[in-house]
Amino acid sequence: MTDDEIIALLKKALAEVAPGRTADFDKITLEATIDDLDLDSISTMEMVGYLEEQVDALFPDEELAKVKKLADLAALMRGSRVNVA
Amino acid sequence: MGSTQEEVEVSYDVSNEFFRLWLDERMNYTCGIFDGTDNLEEAQVKKLEWISNAAKVTPEKRVLDIGCGWGANIEYMVTTRGVKDATGITLSRAQAEEIGARKLPGVEAHVISYADFQPEQKFDAVTSICMMEHISTPEQARKGEHISLYRDYFKKVWEWTNPGAHFGLQTILRNRVPRNRTDLRDIGWVTYKIFPGGLSLRLEDVIMAVNPHWEVMEIRTRREDYGKTTGEWLRRLRLNEAAIREKWGDEVFTDYERYLDTCVRGFDKHYQSLAQYSLRRID
Ligand SMILES: C[S@@+](CC[C@H](N)C(=O)[O-])C[C@H]1O[C@@H](n2cnc3c(N)ncnc32)[C@H](O)[C@@H]1O
């Protein structure tokens, strides 16, 4: 998956869990953090669920706990692990 | 640390008569083992048998049951396994009263936290069925304090026992965080409303915390059995709907229905599981 494909998918996921906020996510990049999205914890997990469905994979909870940036989520979507710096 | 006495009484002191309506006849408030049976009463006896075997309970041993509930396990050990000296501790006063009412020979039940318990005499065998869920609050776990709290518990049990002791343990496990709104909300609600201060464990928590005091001899998971147990509790609760609404009010019925329904779903979807352990004291 290219970065553009991942960003497109993230935007779809965000539209799903935070409808009405599309403008906020218009210019989003993989450098953005999960905190930048300003979602509550339930919506964040829903977004993860949507992404898991789309890429047909289950992300381990311990890997999710390490996710800070959208790039970390992209790593999981590509089937690799999150690198903690 | 963990659930306070007030919080424990939210969970267990609705009324003994209320729990009697939907638990098995001996009032086990934990997972049964449905090997070769669909009957809850039989499944509970099979569970008690597994735990006593794991703790190597024999008639001459002095036995401790930590978080003894309404006394189902102690009653089993005394009446079926021939134990003559059994002690139970619980934080619920209503549960201790029920145990007293069963008038079991050689049995003592104390309302005290494991954290304050200081037995005068050591024990040869220990059992604890789903009490560890009250040791760490979700907030303590988020701060990373849970493993030390669990380890401190295992250390205490080590100090209360004689060399050669075995420990039959059972804990609920949390396996996977749900990804959908309804399940996340329901599980959060059960955690804070029905079992305030409580948190189920992760299997790796137990593996880390038993060291350096206990050796894991056996582990068996029982996710489907807990699904069946909670399913049967829910069925019995609904059979008694009218009586429950009348005696304890609509909210008690709807809260317990939502809680048990959430449990059935939680085990089915792998959010939760259950583990039984046989531990041996490292002497
Ligand atoms: C889910 S119930 C299980 C009861 C029983 N073992 C059974 O199988 O039915 C949990 C038990 O742990 C007890 N408990 C909770 N916190 C405790 C503590 N700090 N010290 C001792 N017992 C505690 C409760 O009072 C309750 O009896």
mmCIF file of C-alpha atoms and ligand atoms in Angstrom:
data_model
loop_
_atom_site.group_PDB
_atom_site.id
_atom_site.type_symbol
_atom_site.label_atom_id
_atom_site.label_comp_id
_atom_site.label_asym_id
_atom_site.label_seq_id
_atom_site.Cartn_x
_atom_site.Cartn_y
_atom_site.Cartn_z
ATOM 1 C CA MET A 1 0.000 0.000 0.000
ATOM 2 C CA THR A 2 1.306 3.446 -0.885
ATOM 3 C CA ASP A 3 1.141 6.371 1.539
ATOM 4 C CA ASP A 4 -1.600 7.924 -0.612
ATOM 5 C CA GLU A 5 -3.702 4.772 -0.465
ATOM 6 C CA ILE A 6 -3.288 4.644 3.278
ATOM 7 C CA ILE A 7 -4.247 8.280 3.701
ATOM 8 C CA ALA A 8 -7.323 7.749 1.526
ATOM 9 C CA LEU A 9 -8.316 4.797 3.706
ATOM 10 C CA LEU A 10 -7.699 6.751 6.916
ATOM 11 C CA LYS A 11 -9.930 9.543 5.634
ATOM 12 C CA LYS A 12 -12.680 7.028 4.906
ATOM 13 C CA ALA A 13 -12.303 5.564 8.397
ATOM 14 C CA LEU A 14 -12.470 9.034 9.945
ATOM 15 C CA ALA A 15 -15.530 9.936 7.885
ATOM 16 C CA GLU A 16 -17.121 6.782 9.259
ATOM 17 C CA VAL A 17 -16.397 7.444 12.958
ATOM 18 C CA ALA A 18 -16.513 11.249 12.986
ATOM 19 C CA PRO A 19 -19.017 12.255 10.304
ATOM 20 C CA GLY A 20 -19.287 16.012 9.896
ATOM 21 C CA ARG A 21 -15.609 16.595 10.634
ATOM 22 C CA THR A 22 -14.237 15.836 7.132
ATOM 23 C CA ALA A 23 -12.858 19.368 6.818
ATOM 24 C CA ASP A 24 -10.634 18.762 9.873
ATOM 25 C CA PHE A 25 -9.007 15.770 8.232
ATOM 26 C CA ASP A 26 -8.655 17.195 4.733
ATOM 27 C CA LYS A 27 -4.928 17.903 4.901
ATOM 28 C CA ILE A 28 -3.946 15.070 7.164
ATOM 29 C CA THR A 29 -0.511 13.430 6.780
ATOM 30 C CA LEU A 30 1.097 10.326 8.232
ATOM 31 C CA GLU A 31 3.125 12.591 10.510
ATOM 32 C CA ALA A 32 -0.046 13.569 12.408
ATOM 33 C CA THR A 33 -0.477 11.958 15.818
ATOM 34 C CA ILE A 34 -3.541 10.115 17.100
ATOM 35 C CA ASP A 35 -3.974 12.945 19.620
ATOM 36 C CA ASP A 36 -4.108 15.454 16.739
ATOM 37 C CA LEU A 37 -7.259 13.690 15.499
ATOM 38 C CA ASP A 38 -9.010 14.697 18.729
ATOM 39 C CA LEU A 39 -11.249 11.625 18.864
ATOM 40 C CA ASP A 40 -12.579 10.036 22.043
ATOM 41 C CA SER A 41 -11.248 6.581 22.938
ATOM 42 C CA ILE A 42 -14.335 4.757 21.660
ATOM 43 C CA SER A 43 -14.178 6.482 18.257
ATOM 44 C CA THR A 44 -10.457 5.728 18.056
ATOM 45 C CA MET A 45 -11.085 2.004 18.557
ATOM 46 C CA GLU A 46 -13.930 2.142 16.026
ATOM 47 C CA MET A 47 -11.542 3.685 13.507
ATOM 48 C CA VAL A 48 -9.094 0.847 14.182
ATOM 49 C CA GLY A 49 -11.883 -1.688 13.683
ATOM 50 C CA TYR A 50 -12.781 -0.116 10.352
ATOM 51 C CA LEU A 51 -9.157 -0.207 9.190
ATOM 52 C CA GLU A 52 -8.763 -3.842 10.302
ATOM 53 C CA GLU A 53 -11.793 -4.743 8.224
ATOM 54 C CA GLN A 54 -10.505 -2.892 5.172
ATOM 55 C CA VAL A 55 -7.050 -4.483 5.216
ATOM 56 C CA ASP A 56 -8.455 -7.811 6.428
ATOM 57 C CA ALA A 57 -6.121 -8.114 9.411
ATOM 58 C CA LEU A 58 -6.285 -8.020 13.211
ATOM 59 C CA PHE A 59 -3.778 -5.745 14.944
ATOM 60 C CA PRO A 60 -2.493 -6.995 18.323
ATOM 61 C CA ASP A 61 -3.611 -4.775 21.229
ATOM 62 C CA GLU A 62 -0.005 -4.396 22.465
ATOM 63 C CA GLU A 63 1.062 -3.001 19.076
ATOM 64 C CA LEU A 64 -1.891 -0.608 19.106
ATOM 65 C CA ALA A 65 -0.837 0.624 22.517
ATOM 66 C CA LYS A 66 2.461 1.769 20.980
ATOM 67 C CA VAL A 67 0.846 3.737 18.146
ATOM 68 C CA LYS A 68 1.538 7.478 18.379
ATOM 69 C CA LYS A 69 1.506 8.711 14.798
ATOM 70 C CA LEU A 70 -0.649 7.738 11.845
ATOM 71 C CA ALA A 71 2.596 6.401 10.328
ATOM 72 C CA ASP A 72 2.594 3.759 13.112
ATOM 73 C CA LEU A 73 -0.932 2.776 12.160
ATOM 74 C CA ALA A 74 0.232 2.638 8.527
ATOM 75 C CA ALA A 75 2.949 0.172 9.573
ATOM 76 C CA LEU A 76 0.303 -2.103 11.089
ATOM 77 C CA MET A 77 -1.825 -1.785 7.961
ATOM 78 C CA ARG A 78 1.161 -2.870 5.908
ATOM 79 C CA GLY A 79 1.555 -5.919 8.102
ATOM 80 C CA SER A 80 4.666 -4.827 9.978
ATOM 81 C CA ARG A 81 5.264 -3.782 13.558
ATOM 82 C CA VAL A 82 5.298 -0.410 15.259
ATOM 83 C CA ASN A 83 8.808 0.896 15.859
ATOM 84 C CA VAL A 84 9.155 2.686 19.138
ATOM 85 C CA ALA A 85 11.887 5.256 18.987
ATOM 86 C CA MET B 1 -5.422 -0.736 46.339
ATOM 87 C CA GLY B 2 -7.948 -2.604 44.177
ATOM 88 C CA SER B 3 -11.645 -2.616 45.043
ATOM 89 C CA THR B 4 -12.454 -1.080 48.422
ATOM 90 C CA GLN B 5 -14.885 -2.762 50.823
ATOM 91 C CA GLU B 6 -17.641 -0.353 49.693
ATOM 92 C CA GLU B 7 -16.965 -1.259 46.068
ATOM 93 C CA VAL B 8 -16.936 -4.990 46.795
ATOM 94 C CA GLU B 9 -20.280 -4.619 48.559
ATOM 95 C CA VAL B 10 -21.726 -2.935 45.453
ATOM 96 C CA SER B 11 -20.841 -6.121 43.590
ATOM 97 C CA TYR B 12 -21.903 -8.764 46.105
ATOM 98 C CA ASP B 13 -24.312 -7.297 48.621
ATOM 99 C CA VAL B 14 -27.376 -6.602 46.462
ATOM 100 C CA SER B 15 -28.997 -9.378 48.538
ATOM 101 C CA ASN B 16 -28.157 -13.047 49.123
ATOM 102 C CA GLU B 17 -31.704 -13.968 48.077
ATOM 103 C CA PHE B 18 -31.253 -12.136 44.778
ATOM 104 C CA PHE B 19 -28.133 -14.112 43.836
ATOM 105 C CA ARG B 20 -29.729 -17.349 45.027
ATOM 106 C CA LEU B 21 -32.416 -16.918 42.340
ATOM 107 C CA TRP B 22 -30.033 -17.240 39.407
ATOM 108 C CA LEU B 23 -26.795 -18.886 40.573
ATOM 109 C CA ASP B 24 -26.469 -22.649 41.124
ATOM 110 C CA GLU B 25 -27.744 -24.122 44.393
ATOM 111 C CA ARG B 26 -24.398 -23.680 46.221
ATOM 112 C CA MET B 27 -24.000 -20.133 44.881
ATOM 113 C CA ASN B 28 -20.785 -20.291 42.909
ATOM 114 C CA TYR B 29 -20.382 -16.868 41.333
ATOM 115 C CA THR B 30 -17.687 -18.024 38.908
ATOM 116 C CA CYS B 31 -17.222 -20.160 35.812
ATOM 117 C CA GLY B 32 -18.224 -23.843 35.864
ATOM 118 C CA ILE B 33 -16.744 -26.653 33.758
ATOM 119 C CA PHE B 34 -19.238 -28.164 31.326
ATOM 120 C CA ASP B 35 -17.233 -31.281 30.449
ATOM 121 C CA GLY B 36 -19.816 -33.934 29.604
ATOM 122 C CA THR B 37 -22.728 -31.991 31.102
ATOM 123 C CA ASP B 38 -25.100 -29.138 30.285
ATOM 124 C CA ASN B 39 -26.217 -28.796 33.871
ATOM 125 C CA LEU B 40 -24.952 -25.776 35.827
ATOM 126 C CA GLU B 41 -25.008 -27.533 39.213
ATOM 127 C CA GLU B 42 -22.856 -30.379 37.856
ATOM 128 C CA ALA B 43 -20.550 -27.964 36.008
ATOM 129 C CA GLN B 44 -19.891 -26.090 39.249
ATOM 130 C CA VAL B 45 -18.972 -29.271 41.092
ATOM 131 C CA LYS B 46 -16.556 -30.168 38.255
ATOM 132 C CA LYS B 47 -14.937 -26.753 38.630
ATOM 133 C CA LEU B 48 -14.574 -27.174 42.390
ATOM 134 C CA GLU B 49 -13.076 -30.613 41.813
ATOM 135 C CA TRP B 50 -10.527 -29.168 39.342
ATOM 136 C CA ILE B 51 -9.497 -26.456 41.792
ATOM 137 C CA SER B 52 -9.164 -28.856 44.734
ATOM 138 C CA ASN B 53 -7.065 -31.190 42.587
ATOM 139 C CA ALA B 54 -4.903 -28.258 41.498
ATOM 140 C CA ALA B 55 -4.339 -27.319 45.151
ATOM 141 C CA LYS B 56 -3.800 -31.010 46.086
ATOM 142 C CA VAL B 57 -6.430 -30.761 48.799
ATOM 143 C CA THR B 58 -6.558 -33.788 51.114
ATOM 144 C CA PRO B 59 -8.457 -34.295 54.416
ATOM 145 C CA GLU B 60 -5.522 -33.639 56.751
ATOM 146 C CA LYS B 61 -4.487 -30.339 55.146
ATOM 147 C CA ARG B 62 -5.265 -26.918 56.544
ATOM 148 C CA VAL B 63 -6.858 -25.037 53.660
ATOM 149 C CA LEU B 64 -7.376 -21.339 52.850
ATOM 150 C CA ASP B 65 -9.901 -20.036 50.284
ATOM 151 C CA ILE B 66 -9.218 -16.408 49.339
ATOM 152 C CA GLY B 67 -12.274 -14.465 48.150
ATOM 153 C CA CYS B 68 -14.579 -17.260 49.294
ATOM 154 C CA GLY B 69 -17.900 -15.793 48.119
ATOM 155 C CA TRP B 70 -20.936 -17.488 49.717
ATOM 156 C CA GLY B 71 -18.855 -20.519 50.646
ATOM 157 C CA ALA B 72 -19.498 -22.940 47.767
ATOM 158 C CA ASN B 73 -15.863 -24.010 47.523
ATOM 159 C CA ILE B 74 -15.356 -24.334 51.287
ATOM 160 C CA GLU B 75 -18.550 -26.348 51.582
ATOM 161 C CA TYR B 76 -17.357 -28.656 48.786
ATOM 162 C CA MET B 77 -13.936 -29.144 50.405
ATOM 163 C CA VAL B 78 -15.449 -29.948 53.793
ATOM 164 C CA THR B 79 -18.342 -32.147 52.666
ATOM 165 C CA THR B 80 -16.843 -33.891 49.620
ATOM 166 C CA ARG B 81 -13.063 -33.823 50.141
ATOM 167 C CA GLY B 82 -13.119 -34.464 53.863
ATOM 168 C CA VAL B 83 -11.249 -31.281 54.848
ATOM 169 C CA LYS B 84 -11.433 -30.667 58.605
ATOM 170 C CA ASP B 85 -9.822 -27.246 58.849
ATOM 171 C CA ALA B 86 -10.805 -24.575 56.310
ATOM 172 C CA THR B 87 -10.613 -20.784 56.434
ATOM 173 C CA GLY B 88 -12.310 -18.402 54.041
ATOM 174 C CA ILE B 89 -11.766 -14.680 53.625
ATOM 175 C CA THR B 90 -14.077 -12.268 51.810
ATOM 176 C CA LEU B 91 -14.664 -8.531 51.869
ATOM 177 C CA SER B 92 -18.433 -8.939 51.792
ATOM 178 C CA ARG B 93 -20.317 -9.058 55.082
ATOM 179 C CA ALA B 94 -23.419 -10.567 53.440
ATOM 180 C CA GLN B 95 -21.315 -13.446 52.095
ATOM 181 C CA ALA B 96 -19.721 -14.139 55.472
ATOM 182 C CA GLU B 97 -23.206 -14.278 57.049
ATOM 183 C CA GLU B 98 -24.299 -16.845 54.476
ATOM 184 C CA ILE B 99 -21.255 -19.016 55.253
ATOM 185 C CA GLY B 100 -22.036 -18.803 58.966
ATOM 186 C CA ALA B 101 -25.612 -19.892 58.234
ATOM 187 C CA ARG B 102 -24.331 -23.036 56.495
ATOM 188 C CA LYS B 103 -22.907 -24.229 59.851
ATOM 189 C CA LEU B 104 -20.000 -26.158 58.378
ATOM 190 C CA PRO B 105 -17.768 -28.002 60.863
ATOM 191 C CA GLY B 106 -14.148 -26.822 61.033
ATOM 192 C CA VAL B 107 -14.844 -23.708 58.962
ATOM 193 C CA GLU B 108 -13.957 -20.116 59.785
ATOM 194 C CA ALA B 109 -14.975 -17.195 57.580
ATOM 195 C CA HIS B 110 -13.499 -13.735 58.090
ATOM 196 C CA VAL B 111 -14.477 -10.400 56.614
ATOM 197 C CA ILE B 112 -11.016 -9.093 55.853
ATOM 198 C CA SER B 113 -8.955 -8.104 52.850
ATOM 199 C CA TYR B 114 -6.077 -10.340 51.802
ATOM 200 C CA ALA B 115 -4.009 -7.170 52.160
ATOM 201 C CA ASP B 116 -4.590 -7.096 55.942
ATOM 202 C CA PHE B 117 -4.882 -10.818 56.621
ATOM 203 C CA GLN B 118 -2.305 -12.185 59.102
ATOM 204 C CA PRO B 119 -3.082 -15.813 59.920
ATOM 205 C CA GLU B 120 -1.671 -17.202 63.156
ATOM 206 C CA GLN B 121 -1.065 -20.610 61.623
ATOM 207 C CA LYS B 122 0.175 -21.487 58.156
ATOM 208 C CA PHE B 123 -1.793 -23.309 55.482
ATOM 209 C CA ASP B 124 -0.937 -26.442 53.449
ATOM 210 C CA ALA B 125 -3.173 -25.702 50.468
ATOM 211 C CA VAL B 126 -4.727 -22.538 49.031
ATOM 212 C CA THR B 127 -7.558 -21.922 46.601
ATOM 213 C CA SER B 128 -8.776 -18.660 45.107
ATOM 214 C CA ILE B 129 -11.524 -18.535 42.522
ATOM 215 C CA CYS B 130 -11.825 -15.232 40.690
ATOM 216 C CA MET B 131 -10.745 -12.845 43.428
ATOM 217 C CA MET B 132 -7.615 -11.472 41.742
ATOM 218 C CA GLU B 133 -9.912 -9.311 39.577
ATOM 219 C CA HIS B 134 -10.274 -7.078 42.656
ATOM 220 C CA ILE B 135 -6.537 -6.452 43.217
ATOM 221 C CA SER B 136 -5.806 -3.730 40.669
ATOM 222 C CA THR B 137 -8.102 -0.942 39.547
ATOM 223 C CA PRO B 138 -8.109 0.008 35.834
ATOM 224 C CA GLU B 139 -6.412 3.280 36.873
ATOM 225 C CA GLN B 140 -3.604 1.437 38.689
ATOM 226 C CA ALA B 141 -3.098 -0.795 35.642
ATOM 227 C CA ARG B 142 -2.878 2.258 33.368
ATOM 228 C CA LYS B 143 -0.121 3.583 35.616
ATOM 229 C CA GLY B 144 1.691 0.258 35.287
ATOM 230 C CA GLU B 145 1.266 -0.722 38.953
ATOM 231 C CA HIS B 146 -0.764 -3.898 38.433
ATOM 232 C CA ILE B 147 2.077 -6.446 38.145
ATOM 233 C CA SER B 148 3.582 -5.314 41.467
ATOM 234 C CA LEU B 149 0.159 -5.529 43.110
ATOM 235 C CA TYR B 150 -0.373 -9.065 41.808
ATOM 236 C CA ARG B 151 3.166 -10.054 42.797
ATOM 237 C CA ASP B 152 2.608 -8.676 46.281
ATOM 238 C CA TYR B 153 -0.506 -10.869 46.535
ATOM 239 C CA PHE B 154 1.423 -13.985 45.455
ATOM 240 C CA LYS B 155 4.158 -13.112 47.956
ATOM 241 C CA LYS B 156 1.627 -12.871 50.791
ATOM 242 C CA VAL B 157 0.130 -16.243 49.916
ATOM 243 C CA TRP B 158 3.675 -17.663 49.878
ATOM 244 C CA GLU B 159 4.257 -16.275 53.383
ATOM 245 C CA TRP B 160 1.013 -17.800 54.683
ATOM 246 C CA THR B 161 1.852 -21.315 53.458
ATOM 247 C CA ASN B 162 4.042 -24.236 54.475
ATOM 248 C CA PRO B 163 6.674 -25.672 52.145
ATOM 249 C CA GLY B 164 5.161 -28.053 49.604
ATOM 250 C CA ALA B 165 1.905 -26.088 49.367
ATOM 251 C CA HIS B 166 -0.074 -26.022 46.123
ATOM 252 C CA PHE B 167 -2.379 -23.229 45.030
ATOM 253 C CA GLY B 168 -5.496 -23.817 42.888
ATOM 254 C CA LEU B 169 -6.240 -20.524 41.174
ATOM 255 C CA GLN B 170 -8.836 -19.258 38.717
ATOM 256 C CA THR B 171 -8.940 -15.836 37.040
ATOM 257 C CA ILE B 172 -10.929 -14.098 34.340
ATOM 258 C CA LEU B 173 -8.732 -12.994 31.449
ATOM 259 C CA ARG B 174 -9.058 -9.981 29.224
ATOM 260 C CA ASN B 175 -7.871 -10.940 25.784
ATOM 261 C CA ARG B 176 -8.774 -8.272 23.295
ATOM 262 C CA VAL B 177 -10.250 -4.792 23.330
ATOM 263 C CA PRO B 178 -13.489 -4.588 21.308
ATOM 264 C CA ARG B 179 -13.502 -2.466 18.179
ATOM 265 C CA ASN B 180 -17.159 -1.501 18.159
ATOM 266 C CA ARG B 181 -19.045 1.133 20.090
ATOM 267 C CA THR B 182 -21.741 -1.047 21.684
ATOM 268 C CA ASP B 183 -19.320 -3.644 23.024
ATOM 269 C CA LEU B 184 -16.830 -1.029 24.253
ATOM 270 C CA ARG B 185 -19.573 0.863 26.050
ATOM 271 C CA ASP B 186 -21.088 -2.276 27.582
ATOM 272 C CA ILE B 187 -17.770 -3.633 28.840
ATOM 273 C CA GLY B 188 -16.833 -0.241 30.268
ATOM 274 C CA TRP B 189 -20.225 -0.055 31.957
ATOM 275 C CA VAL B 190 -19.864 -3.523 33.546
ATOM 276 C CA THR B 191 -16.378 -2.635 34.781
ATOM 277 C CA TYR B 192 -17.446 0.570 36.487
ATOM 278 C CA LYS B 193 -21.058 -0.142 37.477
ATOM 279 C CA ILE B 194 -21.190 -3.841 38.418
ATOM 280 C CA PHE B 195 -17.575 -4.430 39.517
ATOM 281 C CA PRO B 196 -16.249 -1.018 40.564
ATOM 282 C CA GLY B 197 -12.529 -1.032 41.276
ATOM 283 C CA GLY B 198 -12.096 -4.339 39.478
ATOM 284 C CA LEU B 199 -10.210 -5.401 36.381
ATOM 285 C CA SER B 200 -9.763 -8.818 34.791
ATOM 286 C CA LEU B 201 -6.199 -9.930 34.170
ATOM 287 C CA ARG B 202 -4.092 -10.670 31.150
ATOM 288 C CA LEU B 203 -2.543 -14.123 31.107
ATOM 289 C CA GLU B 204 0.942 -12.635 30.844
ATOM 290 C CA ASP B 205 0.290 -10.598 34.018
ATOM 291 C CA VAL B 206 -0.131 -13.803 35.988
ATOM 292 C CA ILE B 207 2.910 -15.441 34.405
ATOM 293 C CA MET B 208 5.059 -12.451 35.355
ATOM 294 C CA ALA B 209 3.642 -11.956 38.842
ATOM 295 C CA VAL B 210 3.923 -15.521 40.185
ATOM 296 C CA ASN B 211 7.711 -15.198 40.072
ATOM 297 C CA PRO B 212 9.716 -15.693 42.215
ATOM 298 C CA HIS B 213 7.272 -17.338 44.643
ATOM 299 C CA TRP B 214 5.217 -19.873 42.705
ATOM 300 C CA GLU B 215 5.898 -22.276 39.879
ATOM 301 C CA VAL B 216 3.201 -22.714 37.238
ATOM 302 C CA MET B 217 2.507 -26.450 36.985
ATOM 303 C CA GLU B 218 -0.634 -26.359 34.843
ATOM 304 C CA ILE B 219 -2.793 -23.830 33.013
ATOM 305 C CA ARG B 220 -6.095 -24.497 31.338
ATOM 306 C CA THR B 221 -8.293 -21.900 29.619
ATOM 307 C CA ARG B 222 -12.074 -22.116 29.680
ATOM 308 C CA ARG B 223 -13.508 -19.364 27.501
ATOM 309 C CA GLU B 224 -16.446 -21.372 26.163
ATOM 310 C CA ASP B 225 -17.322 -22.704 29.615
ATOM 311 C CA TYR B 226 -17.644 -19.169 30.951
ATOM 312 C CA GLY B 227 -19.856 -18.293 27.986
ATOM 313 C CA LYS B 228 -22.125 -21.205 28.945
ATOM 314 C CA THR B 229 -22.057 -20.316 32.647
ATOM 315 C CA THR B 230 -23.049 -16.692 32.091
ATOM 316 C CA GLY B 231 -25.630 -17.800 29.495
ATOM 317 C CA GLU B 232 -27.253 -20.055 32.083
ATOM 318 C CA TRP B 233 -27.182 -17.285 34.736
ATOM 319 C CA LEU B 234 -28.903 -14.974 32.237
ATOM 320 C CA ARG B 235 -31.543 -17.601 31.454
ATOM 321 C CA ARG B 236 -32.296 -18.098 35.157
ATOM 322 C CA LEU B 237 -32.310 -14.341 35.814
ATOM 323 C CA ARG B 238 -34.928 -13.866 33.083
ATOM 324 C CA LEU B 239 -37.038 -16.731 34.432
ATOM 325 C CA ASN B 240 -37.235 -14.762 37.684
ATOM 326 C CA GLU B 241 -37.793 -11.369 36.073
ATOM 327 C CA ALA B 242 -41.148 -10.622 37.702
ATOM 328 C CA ALA B 243 -39.968 -11.528 41.213
ATOM 329 C CA ILE B 244 -36.733 -9.559 40.842
ATOM 330 C CA ARG B 245 -38.462 -6.441 39.542
ATOM 331 C CA GLU B 246 -40.953 -6.607 42.373
ATOM 332 C CA LYS B 247 -38.462 -7.169 45.202
ATOM 333 C CA TRP B 248 -35.376 -5.236 44.100
ATOM 334 C CA GLY B 249 -36.771 -2.831 41.475
ATOM 335 C CA ASP B 250 -36.544 -2.462 37.711
ATOM 336 C CA GLU B 251 -33.009 -1.117 37.701
ATOM 337 C CA VAL B 252 -31.520 -4.155 39.406
ATOM 338 C CA PHE B 253 -33.145 -6.412 36.824
ATOM 339 C CA THR B 254 -32.148 -4.362 33.781
ATOM 340 C CA ASP B 255 -28.602 -3.783 35.088
ATOM 341 C CA TYR B 256 -28.006 -7.487 35.713
ATOM 342 C CA GLU B 257 -29.566 -8.429 32.398
ATOM 343 C CA ARG B 258 -27.281 -6.007 30.556
ATOM 344 C CA TYR B 259 -24.232 -7.206 32.519
ATOM 345 C CA LEU B 260 -24.829 -10.910 31.893
ATOM 346 C CA ASP B 261 -25.669 -10.327 28.246
ATOM 347 C CA THR B 262 -22.396 -8.390 27.891
ATOM 348 C CA CYS B 263 -20.496 -11.322 29.446
ATOM 349 C CA VAL B 264 -22.033 -13.842 27.051
ATOM 350 C CA ARG B 265 -20.991 -11.632 24.116
ATOM 351 C CA GLY B 266 -17.556 -10.959 25.616
ATOM 352 C CA PHE B 267 -16.648 -14.644 25.842
ATOM 353 C CA ASP B 268 -18.149 -15.381 22.435
ATOM 354 C CA LYS B 269 -16.124 -12.632 20.753
ATOM 355 C CA HIS B 270 -12.843 -13.429 22.561
ATOM 356 C CA TYR B 271 -12.758 -10.159 24.491
ATOM 357 C CA GLN B 272 -12.626 -12.251 27.656
ATOM 358 C CA SER B 273 -11.571 -15.724 28.651
ATOM 359 C CA LEU B 274 -10.928 -17.668 31.836
ATOM 360 C CA ALA B 275 -7.896 -19.530 33.132
ATOM 361 C CA GLN B 276 -7.370 -22.140 35.821
ATOM 362 C CA TYR B 277 -3.917 -22.733 37.263
ATOM 363 C CA SER B 278 -2.149 -25.198 39.466
ATOM 364 C CA LEU B 279 0.754 -23.452 41.218
ATOM 365 C CA ARG B 280 3.435 -24.994 43.428
ATOM 366 C CA ARG B 281 5.164 -23.054 46.167
ATOM 367 C CA ILE B 282 8.854 -22.451 45.401
ATOM 368 C CA ASP B 283 10.352 -23.486 48.741
HETATM 369 C C1 LIG C 1 -16.419 -13.158 41.952
HETATM 370 S S1 LIG C 1 -16.448 -13.419 43.695
HETATM 371 C C2 LIG C 1 -16.013 -15.131 43.734
HETATM 372 C C3 LIG C 1 -16.465 -15.807 44.953
HETATM 373 C C4 LIG C 1 -16.196 -17.313 45.074
HETATM 374 N N1 LIG C 1 -14.780 -17.625 45.024
HETATM 375 C C5 LIG C 1 -16.955 -18.104 44.037
HETATM 376 O O1 LIG C 1 -16.339 -18.852 43.270
HETATM 377 O O2 LIG C 1 -18.196 -17.990 43.995
HETATM 378 C C6 LIG C 1 -15.019 -12.544 44.314
HETATM 379 C C7 LIG C 1 -14.796 -12.639 45.810
HETATM 380 O O3 LIG C 1 -13.597 -11.943 46.171
HETATM 381 C C8 LIG C 1 -13.804 -11.259 47.377
HETATM 382 N N2 LIG C 1 -12.836 -10.169 47.494
HETATM 383 C C9 LIG C 1 -12.727 -9.035 46.762
HETATM 384 N N3 LIG C 1 -11.692 -8.272 47.175
HETATM 385 C C10 LIG C 1 -11.113 -8.949 48.199
HETATM 386 C C11 LIG C 1 -10.012 -8.685 49.053
HETATM 387 N N4 LIG C 1 -9.298 -7.575 48.936
HETATM 388 N N5 LIG C 1 -9.700 -9.597 50.002
HETATM 389 C C12 LIG C 1 -10.429 -10.727 50.144
HETATM 390 N N6 LIG C 1 -11.480 -11.033 49.367
HETATM 391 C C13 LIG C 1 -11.832 -10.160 48.415
HETATM 392 C C14 LIG C 1 -15.249 -10.811 47.287
HETATM 393 O O4 LIG C 1 -15.729 -10.465 48.576
HETATM 394 C C15 LIG C 1 -15.884 -12.058 46.692
HETATM 395 O O5 LIG C 1 -16.176 -12.979 47.703
#
